[in-house]
mmCIF file of C-alpha atoms and ligand atoms in Angstrom:
data_model
loop_
_atom_site.group_PDB
_atom_site.id
_atom_site.type_symbol
_atom_site.label_atom_id
_atom_site.label_comp_id
_atom_site.label_asym_id
_atom_site.label_seq_id
_atom_site.Cartn_x
_atom_site.Cartn_y
_atom_site.Cartn_z
ATOM 1 C CA UNK O 1 68.068 -72.407 8.501
ATOM 2 C CA UNK O 2 64.313 -73.081 7.844
ATOM 3 C CA UNK O 3 61.314 -70.809 9.447
ATOM 4 C CA UNK O 4 60.816 -71.472 13.098
ATOM 5 C CA UNK O 5 57.732 -73.405 14.074
ATOM 6 C CA UNK O 6 55.251 -71.517 16.521
ATOM 7 C CA UNK O 7 56.474 -73.116 19.685
ATOM 8 C CA UNK O 8 60.024 -71.854 19.123
ATOM 9 C CA UNK O 9 58.946 -68.229 18.905
ATOM 10 C CA UNK O 10 56.414 -67.836 21.684
ATOM 11 C CA UNK O 11 55.460 -70.104 24.523
ATOM 12 C CA UNK O 12 52.256 -71.796 23.987
ATOM 13 C CA UNK O 13 50.435 -69.904 26.627
ATOM 14 C CA UNK O 14 51.286 -66.267 25.068
ATOM 15 C CA UNK O 15 49.111 -65.012 22.500
ATOM 16 C CA UNK O 16 50.665 -63.747 19.209
ATOM 17 C CA UNK O 17 50.637 -59.967 18.994
ATOM 18 C CA UNK O 18 47.787 -57.865 17.426
ATOM 19 C CA UNK O 19 48.304 -57.342 13.789
ATOM 20 C CA UNK O 20 46.409 -55.443 10.920
ATOM 21 C CA UNK O 21 46.664 -57.905 7.846
ATOM 22 C CA UNK O 22 45.495 -56.140 4.714
ATOM 23 C CA UNK O 23 45.831 -56.746 0.932
ATOM 24 C CA UNK O 24 47.215 -59.546 -1.110
ATOM 25 C CA UNK O 25 50.667 -60.494 -2.664
ATOM 26 C CA UNK O 26 54.191 -60.409 -1.270
ATOM 27 C CA UNK O 27 54.064 -59.890 2.500
ATOM 28 C CA UNK O 28 55.413 -56.487 3.842
ATOM 29 C CA UNK O 29 55.698 -56.423 7.647
ATOM 30 C CA UNK O 30 55.600 -52.954 9.520
ATOM 31 C CA UNK O 31 57.317 -52.573 12.847
ATOM 32 C CA UNK O 32 56.529 -49.438 14.601
ATOM 33 C CA UNK O 33 58.745 -46.982 16.696
ATOM 34 C CA UNK O 34 58.716 -45.973 20.403
ATOM 35 C CA UNK O 35 56.230 -45.202 22.059
ATOM 36 C CA UNK O 36 53.758 -45.769 19.290
ATOM 37 C CA UNK O 37 51.932 -48.573 17.451
ATOM 38 C CA UNK O 38 50.660 -49.839 13.926
ATOM 39 C CA UNK O 39 48.747 -46.605 13.496
ATOM 40 C CA UNK O 40 52.095 -44.626 12.639
ATOM 41 C CA UNK O 41 51.944 -46.472 9.545
ATOM 42 C CA UNK O 42 48.346 -45.715 8.544
ATOM 43 C CA UNK O 43 49.404 -44.033 5.207
ATOM 44 C CA UNK O 44 51.806 -46.912 4.209
ATOM 45 C CA UNK O 45 49.204 -49.590 4.975
ATOM 46 C CA UNK O 46 46.712 -47.757 2.737
ATOM 47 C CA UNK O 47 49.438 -47.259 -0.113
ATOM 48 C CA UNK O 48 51.075 -50.560 0.068
ATOM 49 C CA UNK O 49 48.193 -52.866 0.543
ATOM 50 C CA UNK O 50 46.974 -52.057 -2.963
ATOM 51 C CA UNK O 51 49.719 -54.445 -4.322
ATOM 52 C CA UNK O 52 51.136 -56.197 -1.131
ATOM 53 C CA UNK O 53 49.877 -57.976 1.768
ATOM 54 C CA UNK O 54 50.768 -55.564 4.646
ATOM 55 C CA UNK O 55 51.093 -56.827 8.142
ATOM 56 C CA UNK O 56 51.387 -54.122 10.795
ATOM 57 C CA UNK O 57 52.159 -55.076 14.200
ATOM 58 C CA UNK O 58 51.357 -53.784 17.571
ATOM 59 C CA UNK O 59 54.548 -54.808 19.450
ATOM 60 C CA UNK O 60 53.921 -56.643 22.773
ATOM 61 C CA UNK O 61 53.133 -53.955 25.417
ATOM 62 C CA UNK O 62 51.894 -51.430 22.751
ATOM 63 C CA UNK O 63 48.463 -50.666 21.163
ATOM 64 C CA UNK O 64 46.252 -53.818 21.420
ATOM 65 C CA UNK O 65 49.041 -56.047 22.366
ATOM 66 C CA UNK O 66 49.593 -56.871 26.113
ATOM 67 C CA UNK O 67 52.966 -57.150 27.512
ATOM 68 C CA UNK O 68 53.668 -61.094 27.823
ATOM 69 C CA UNK O 69 53.363 -62.603 31.273
ATOM 70 C CA UNK O 70 57.159 -63.672 31.353
ATOM 71 C CA UNK O 71 57.807 -59.850 31.013
ATOM 72 C CA UNK O 72 55.353 -58.670 33.683
ATOM 73 C CA UNK O 73 56.463 -61.333 36.000
ATOM 74 C CA UNK O 74 60.013 -60.080 35.584
ATOM 75 C CA UNK O 75 59.743 -56.469 36.399
ATOM 76 C CA UNK O 76 58.484 -55.620 32.925
ATOM 77 C CA UNK O 77 61.683 -56.805 31.340
ATOM 78 C CA UNK O 78 61.929 -57.208 27.498
ATOM 79 C CA UNK O 79 64.787 -57.287 25.111
ATOM 80 C CA UNK O 80 65.230 -56.872 21.420
ATOM 81 C CA UNK O 81 65.231 -60.593 20.952
ATOM 82 C CA UNK O 82 61.757 -60.985 22.589
ATOM 83 C CA UNK O 83 60.169 -58.386 20.137
ATOM 84 C CA UNK O 84 61.695 -60.080 17.357
ATOM 85 C CA UNK O 85 60.399 -63.377 18.319
ATOM 86 C CA UNK O 86 56.955 -61.713 18.723
ATOM 87 C CA UNK O 87 57.097 -60.767 15.013
ATOM 88 C CA UNK O 88 57.952 -64.299 14.079
ATOM 89 C CA UNK O 89 54.944 -65.431 16.089
ATOM 90 C CA UNK O 90 52.616 -63.050 14.384
ATOM 91 C CA UNK O 91 53.975 -64.272 10.985
ATOM 92 C CA UNK O 92 53.354 -67.799 12.150
ATOM 93 C CA UNK O 93 49.797 -66.978 13.496
ATOM 94 C CA UNK O 94 48.964 -65.439 10.124
ATOM 95 C CA UNK O 95 50.371 -68.645 8.327
ATOM 96 C CA UNK O 96 53.216 -66.705 6.605
ATOM 97 C CA UNK O 97 55.968 -69.225 5.753
ATOM 98 C CA UNK O 98 57.510 -67.278 2.870
ATOM 99 C CA UNK O 99 60.273 -64.690 3.055
ATOM 100 C CA UNK O 100 59.031 -61.232 3.951
ATOM 101 C CA UNK O 101 60.079 -57.659 3.342
ATOM 102 C CA UNK O 102 60.558 -56.260 6.806
ATOM 103 C CA UNK O 103 60.258 -52.509 7.471
ATOM 104 C CA UNK O 104 61.423 -51.246 10.812
ATOM 105 C CA UNK O 105 60.995 -47.623 12.128
ATOM 106 C CA UNK O 106 63.315 -46.434 14.741
ATOM 107 C CA UNK O 107 63.106 -48.840 17.642
ATOM 108 C CA UNK O 108 61.451 -51.122 15.045
ATOM 109 C CA UNK O 109 64.791 -50.786 13.201
ATOM 110 C CA UNK O 110 66.699 -51.993 16.391
ATOM 111 C CA UNK O 111 64.173 -54.962 16.577
ATOM 112 C CA UNK O 112 64.659 -55.559 12.843
ATOM 113 C CA UNK O 113 68.462 -56.191 13.458
ATOM 114 C CA UNK O 114 67.483 -58.611 16.053
ATOM 115 C CA UNK O 115 65.039 -60.422 13.624
ATOM 116 C CA UNK O 116 67.786 -60.472 10.949
ATOM 117 C CA UNK O 117 70.207 -62.282 13.461
ATOM 118 C CA UNK O 118 67.517 -64.664 14.649
ATOM 119 C CA UNK O 119 65.725 -65.363 11.405
ATOM 120 C CA UNK O 120 67.789 -64.480 8.562
ATOM 121 C CA UNK O 121 65.932 -67.126 6.264
ATOM 122 C CA UNK O 122 62.722 -65.315 6.809
ATOM 123 C CA UNK O 123 63.758 -62.131 5.254
ATOM 124 C CA UNK O 124 63.427 -61.005 1.516
ATOM 125 C CA UNK O 125 64.378 -57.512 2.033
ATOM 126 C CA UNK O 126 64.880 -55.000 4.831
ATOM 127 C CA UNK O 127 63.906 -51.376 4.922
ATOM 128 C CA UNK O 128 65.346 -49.280 7.824
ATOM 129 C CA UNK O 129 63.555 -46.003 8.488
ATOM 130 C CA UNK O 130 64.956 -43.356 10.955
ATOM 131 C CA UNK O 131 67.068 -45.780 12.998
ATOM 132 C CA UNK O 132 70.652 -46.596 13.821
ATOM 133 C CA UNK O 133 72.806 -49.512 14.329
ATOM 134 C CA UNK O 134 74.687 -48.163 17.318
ATOM 135 C CA UNK O 135 73.801 -48.985 20.875
ATOM 136 C CA UNK O 136 72.965 -46.321 23.606
ATOM 137 C CA UNK O 137 75.715 -44.487 25.077
ATOM 138 C CA UNK O 138 76.231 -45.160 29.002
ATOM 139 C CA UNK O 139 74.467 -41.829 29.842
ATOM 140 C CA UNK O 140 71.891 -42.481 27.277
ATOM 141 C CA UNK O 141 70.997 -45.806 28.624
ATOM 142 C CA UNK O 142 70.989 -44.337 32.309
ATOM 143 C CA UNK O 143 68.596 -41.772 31.251
ATOM 144 C CA UNK O 144 66.129 -44.245 29.765
ATOM 145 C CA UNK O 145 66.073 -46.488 32.948
ATOM 146 C CA UNK O 146 65.293 -43.262 34.993
ATOM 147 C CA UNK O 147 62.607 -42.453 32.403
ATOM 148 C CA UNK O 148 61.284 -45.810 32.913
ATOM 149 C CA UNK O 149 60.969 -45.408 36.571
ATOM 150 C CA UNK O 150 59.156 -42.084 36.028
ATOM 151 C CA UNK O 151 56.701 -43.632 33.670
ATOM 152 C CA UNK O 152 55.820 -46.328 35.962
ATOM 153 C CA UNK O 153 55.136 -43.946 38.736
ATOM 154 C CA UNK O 154 53.517 -41.016 36.665
ATOM 155 C CA UNK O 155 52.294 -42.508 33.497
ATOM 156 C CA UNK O 156 53.137 -42.547 29.808
ATOM 157 C CA UNK O 157 52.579 -38.759 29.592
ATOM 158 C CA UNK O 158 55.995 -38.203 30.650
ATOM 159 C CA UNK O 159 57.625 -39.579 27.421
ATOM 160 C CA UNK O 160 54.754 -38.106 25.185
ATOM 161 C CA UNK O 161 55.433 -34.689 26.699
ATOM 162 C CA UNK O 162 59.290 -35.071 26.369
ATOM 163 C CA UNK O 163 59.259 -36.492 22.821
ATOM 164 C CA UNK O 164 56.595 -34.768 20.834
ATOM 165 C CA UNK O 165 58.222 -31.850 19.382
ATOM 166 C CA UNK O 166 61.729 -33.840 18.895
ATOM 167 C CA UNK O 167 60.189 -35.970 16.609
ATOM 168 C CA UNK O 168 59.249 -33.665 13.966
ATOM 169 C CA UNK O 169 60.833 -31.150 11.582
ATOM 170 C CA UNK O 170 60.690 -27.435 12.542
ATOM 171 C CA UNK O 171 58.175 -26.770 9.720
ATOM 172 C CA UNK O 172 55.836 -29.664 10.671
ATOM 173 C CA UNK O 173 55.858 -28.167 14.408
ATOM 174 C CA UNK O 174 55.102 -24.874 13.015
ATOM 175 C CA UNK O 175 52.460 -25.578 10.414
ATOM 176 C CA UNK O 176 50.896 -28.950 11.476
ATOM 177 C CA UNK O 177 50.260 -28.532 15.299
ATOM 178 C CA UNK O 178 47.203 -31.092 14.938
ATOM 179 C CA UNK O 179 49.683 -33.763 13.576
ATOM 180 C CA UNK O 180 52.029 -33.175 16.776
ATOM 181 C CA UNK O 181 49.083 -33.047 19.146
ATOM 182 C CA UNK O 182 47.600 -36.292 17.817
ATOM 183 C CA UNK O 183 51.043 -38.075 17.953
ATOM 184 C CA UNK O 184 51.454 -36.873 21.527
ATOM 185 C CA UNK O 185 47.895 -38.127 22.330
ATOM 186 C CA UNK O 186 48.872 -41.727 20.701
ATOM 187 C CA UNK O 187 52.085 -41.796 22.659
ATOM 188 C CA UNK O 188 50.218 -40.959 25.901
ATOM 189 C CA UNK O 189 47.661 -43.623 25.472
ATOM 190 C CA UNK O 190 50.215 -46.415 25.454
ATOM 191 C CA UNK O 191 50.520 -48.589 28.711
ATOM 192 C CA UNK O 192 53.015 -47.363 31.096
ATOM 193 C CA UNK O 193 54.314 -51.002 31.623
ATOM 194 C CA UNK O 194 54.869 -51.485 27.738
ATOM 195 C CA UNK O 195 56.708 -48.155 27.561
ATOM 196 C CA UNK O 196 58.935 -48.893 30.587
ATOM 197 C CA UNK O 197 59.736 -52.525 28.994
ATOM 198 C CA UNK O 198 60.767 -50.896 25.647
ATOM 199 C CA UNK O 199 62.946 -48.227 27.437
ATOM 200 C CA UNK O 200 64.791 -50.980 29.197
ATOM 201 C CA UNK O 201 64.944 -53.102 25.978
ATOM 202 C CA UNK O 202 66.462 -50.126 24.193
ATOM 203 C CA UNK O 203 68.870 -49.199 26.911
ATOM 204 C CA UNK O 204 70.256 -52.767 27.013
ATOM 205 C CA UNK O 205 70.264 -53.162 23.166
ATOM 206 C CA UNK O 206 73.288 -54.529 21.532
ATOM 207 C CA UNK O 207 75.518 -52.890 18.941
ATOM 208 C CA UNK O 208 74.311 -54.099 15.570
ATOM 209 C CA UNK O 209 77.106 -52.360 13.710
ATOM 210 C CA UNK O 210 79.114 -55.513 13.341
ATOM 211 C CA UNK O 211 76.104 -57.464 11.792
ATOM 212 C CA UNK O 212 75.584 -55.099 8.814
ATOM 213 C CA UNK O 213 78.217 -56.457 6.635
ATOM 214 C CA UNK O 214 76.400 -59.996 6.834
ATOM 215 C CA UNK O 215 73.022 -58.604 6.010
ATOM 216 C CA UNK O 216 73.116 -59.759 2.167
ATOM 217 C CA UNK O 217 69.674 -58.908 1.098
ATOM 218 C CA UNK O 218 68.461 -55.863 -0.572
ATOM 219 C CA UNK O 219 68.020 -53.033 1.904
ATOM 220 C CA UNK O 220 66.637 -49.507 1.695
ATOM 221 C CA UNK O 221 67.443 -46.925 4.243
ATOM 222 C CA UNK O 222 65.382 -43.939 4.743
ATOM 223 C CA UNK O 223 66.007 -40.848 6.798
ATOM 224 C CA UNK O 224 64.206 -37.380 7.378
ATOM 225 C CA UNK O 225 66.836 -34.754 6.799
ATOM 226 C CA UNK O 226 65.882 -33.175 9.878
ATOM 227 C CA UNK O 227 65.905 -36.289 12.261
ATOM 228 C CA UNK O 228 67.234 -35.179 15.589
ATOM 229 C CA UNK O 229 66.855 -38.590 17.045
ATOM 230 C CA UNK O 230 68.612 -40.855 14.478
ATOM 231 C CA UNK O 231 70.301 -38.161 12.196
ATOM 232 C CA UNK O 232 71.223 -38.694 8.676
ATOM 233 C CA UNK O 233 74.868 -39.243 9.481
ATOM 234 C CA UNK O 234 74.186 -42.198 11.496
ATOM 235 C CA UNK O 235 71.873 -43.621 8.718
ATOM 236 C CA UNK O 236 74.548 -42.834 6.051
ATOM 237 C CA UNK O 237 77.039 -44.968 8.215
ATOM 238 C CA UNK O 238 74.456 -47.778 8.301
ATOM 239 C CA UNK O 239 73.915 -47.627 4.429
ATOM 240 C CA UNK O 240 77.514 -47.543 3.802
ATOM 241 C CA UNK O 241 78.168 -50.785 5.994
ATOM 242 C CA UNK O 242 75.305 -52.775 4.357
ATOM 243 C CA UNK O 243 76.453 -54.686 1.288
ATOM 244 C CA UNK O 244 73.129 -54.051 -1.021
ATOM 245 C CA UNK O 245 71.817 -50.688 0.051
ATOM 246 C CA UNK O 246 69.877 -47.661 -1.322
ATOM 247 C CA UNK O 247 70.073 -44.522 0.772
ATOM 248 C CA UNK O 248 67.255 -41.910 0.382
ATOM 249 C CA UNK O 249 66.979 -38.676 2.358
ATOM 250 C CA UNK O 250 63.390 -37.078 2.883
ATOM 251 C CA UNK O 251 63.311 -33.520 2.768
ATOM 252 C CA UNK O 252 60.851 -31.374 5.242
ATOM 253 C CA UNK O 253 60.890 -34.275 7.637
ATOM 254 C CA UNK O 254 62.220 -34.981 11.054
ATOM 255 C CA UNK O 255 62.101 -38.356 12.782
ATOM 256 C CA UNK O 256 58.543 -39.194 12.064
ATOM 257 C CA UNK O 257 58.847 -39.437 8.204
ATOM 258 C CA UNK O 258 55.966 -41.741 7.657
ATOM 259 C CA UNK O 259 53.541 -39.108 9.022
ATOM 260 C CA UNK O 260 55.368 -36.113 7.984
ATOM 261 C CA UNK O 261 56.033 -36.924 4.315
ATOM 262 C CA UNK O 262 53.879 -40.128 3.613
ATOM 263 C CA UNK O 263 53.920 -39.360 -0.188
ATOM 264 C CA UNK O 264 57.594 -39.609 -0.501
ATOM 265 C CA UNK O 265 58.072 -42.490 2.049
ATOM 266 C CA UNK O 266 55.451 -44.598 0.110
ATOM 267 C CA UNK O 267 56.918 -43.817 -3.214
ATOM 268 C CA UNK O 268 60.380 -44.945 -1.944
ATOM 269 C CA UNK O 269 59.028 -48.146 -0.544
ATOM 270 C CA UNK O 270 56.953 -48.847 -3.637
ATOM 271 C CA UNK O 271 59.822 -48.485 -6.013
ATOM 272 C CA UNK O 272 62.169 -50.580 -3.819
ATOM 273 C CA UNK O 273 59.506 -53.191 -3.502
ATOM 274 C CA UNK O 274 58.692 -53.183 -7.171
ATOM 275 C CA UNK O 275 62.388 -53.989 -7.858
ATOM 276 C CA UNK O 276 62.853 -56.637 -5.036
ATOM 277 C CA UNK O 277 59.433 -58.186 -4.434
HETATM 278 C C1 MLT F 301 61.722 -44.405 18.297
HETATM 279 O O1 MLT F 301 61.308 -43.507 17.621
HETATM 280 O O2 MLT F 301 61.457 -45.696 18.290
HETATM 281 C C2 MLT F 301 62.631 -44.024 19.267
HETATM 282 O O3 MLT F 301 62.785 -42.511 19.393
HETATM 283 C C3 MLT F 301 64.053 -44.511 19.261
HETATM 284 C C4 MLT F 301 65.011 -44.044 20.419
HETATM 285 O O4 MLT F 301 64.571 -43.492 21.331
HETATM 286 O O5 MLT F 301 66.174 -44.620 20.243
#
């Protein structure tokens, strides 16, 4: 399959999402988690852009990217395929037609699986950071939809408050309260409509486990040893099912490895890219 033209990825009336586009060389695309934006990748943007062209996206409804009109008109409804198409649209708008190295963190990983299903010929490699292939349990999905209703009524602070300490290793919470607080503020600043749309999309996301065996490109699987949201045993299952994977655990990190241990994450990414770019 050849790369999709712009009109196949977004309707003509919808703008491509906001991106940071920095550096030169093979293209590395960074897809953030929930409820965050490109700024969760600041350390990786700085380190990787010395050797690569780094495109960090604000997914629709987050950061500087508005939720698309079709989602707003449809009760803030998005699905993983919509987000994956928005990445393709961002690449089209940046005139990127060569295969890219896609890096997805957590919800960005769920979206990366959708991208791999829809646009397999646009991928050179895939890095999965603190994510999982399994869908939500029925109770988990129900909880997300309740939270989405609450966020629409009360604002994004609801998730920022509930999530902030779950995202980090114990040592980060104890020794780096400023990082926890800054991340909480970043989460609270996201639009309630965007946050609610992503909660619904995550609740409805398909099981990507059956797809893993057919992802026949180099893959890197990274996980924080103390990740309580997408724990190492989930990531090990993903790595074992991928035909060409490297699995790396990051010490003294919870879920938000990119901010907690940026040096380790950058080193893992740079050596993987050096081998495969
Ligand atoms: C994320 O970091 O993107 C979320 O914690 C993922 C999730 O809630 O499943």
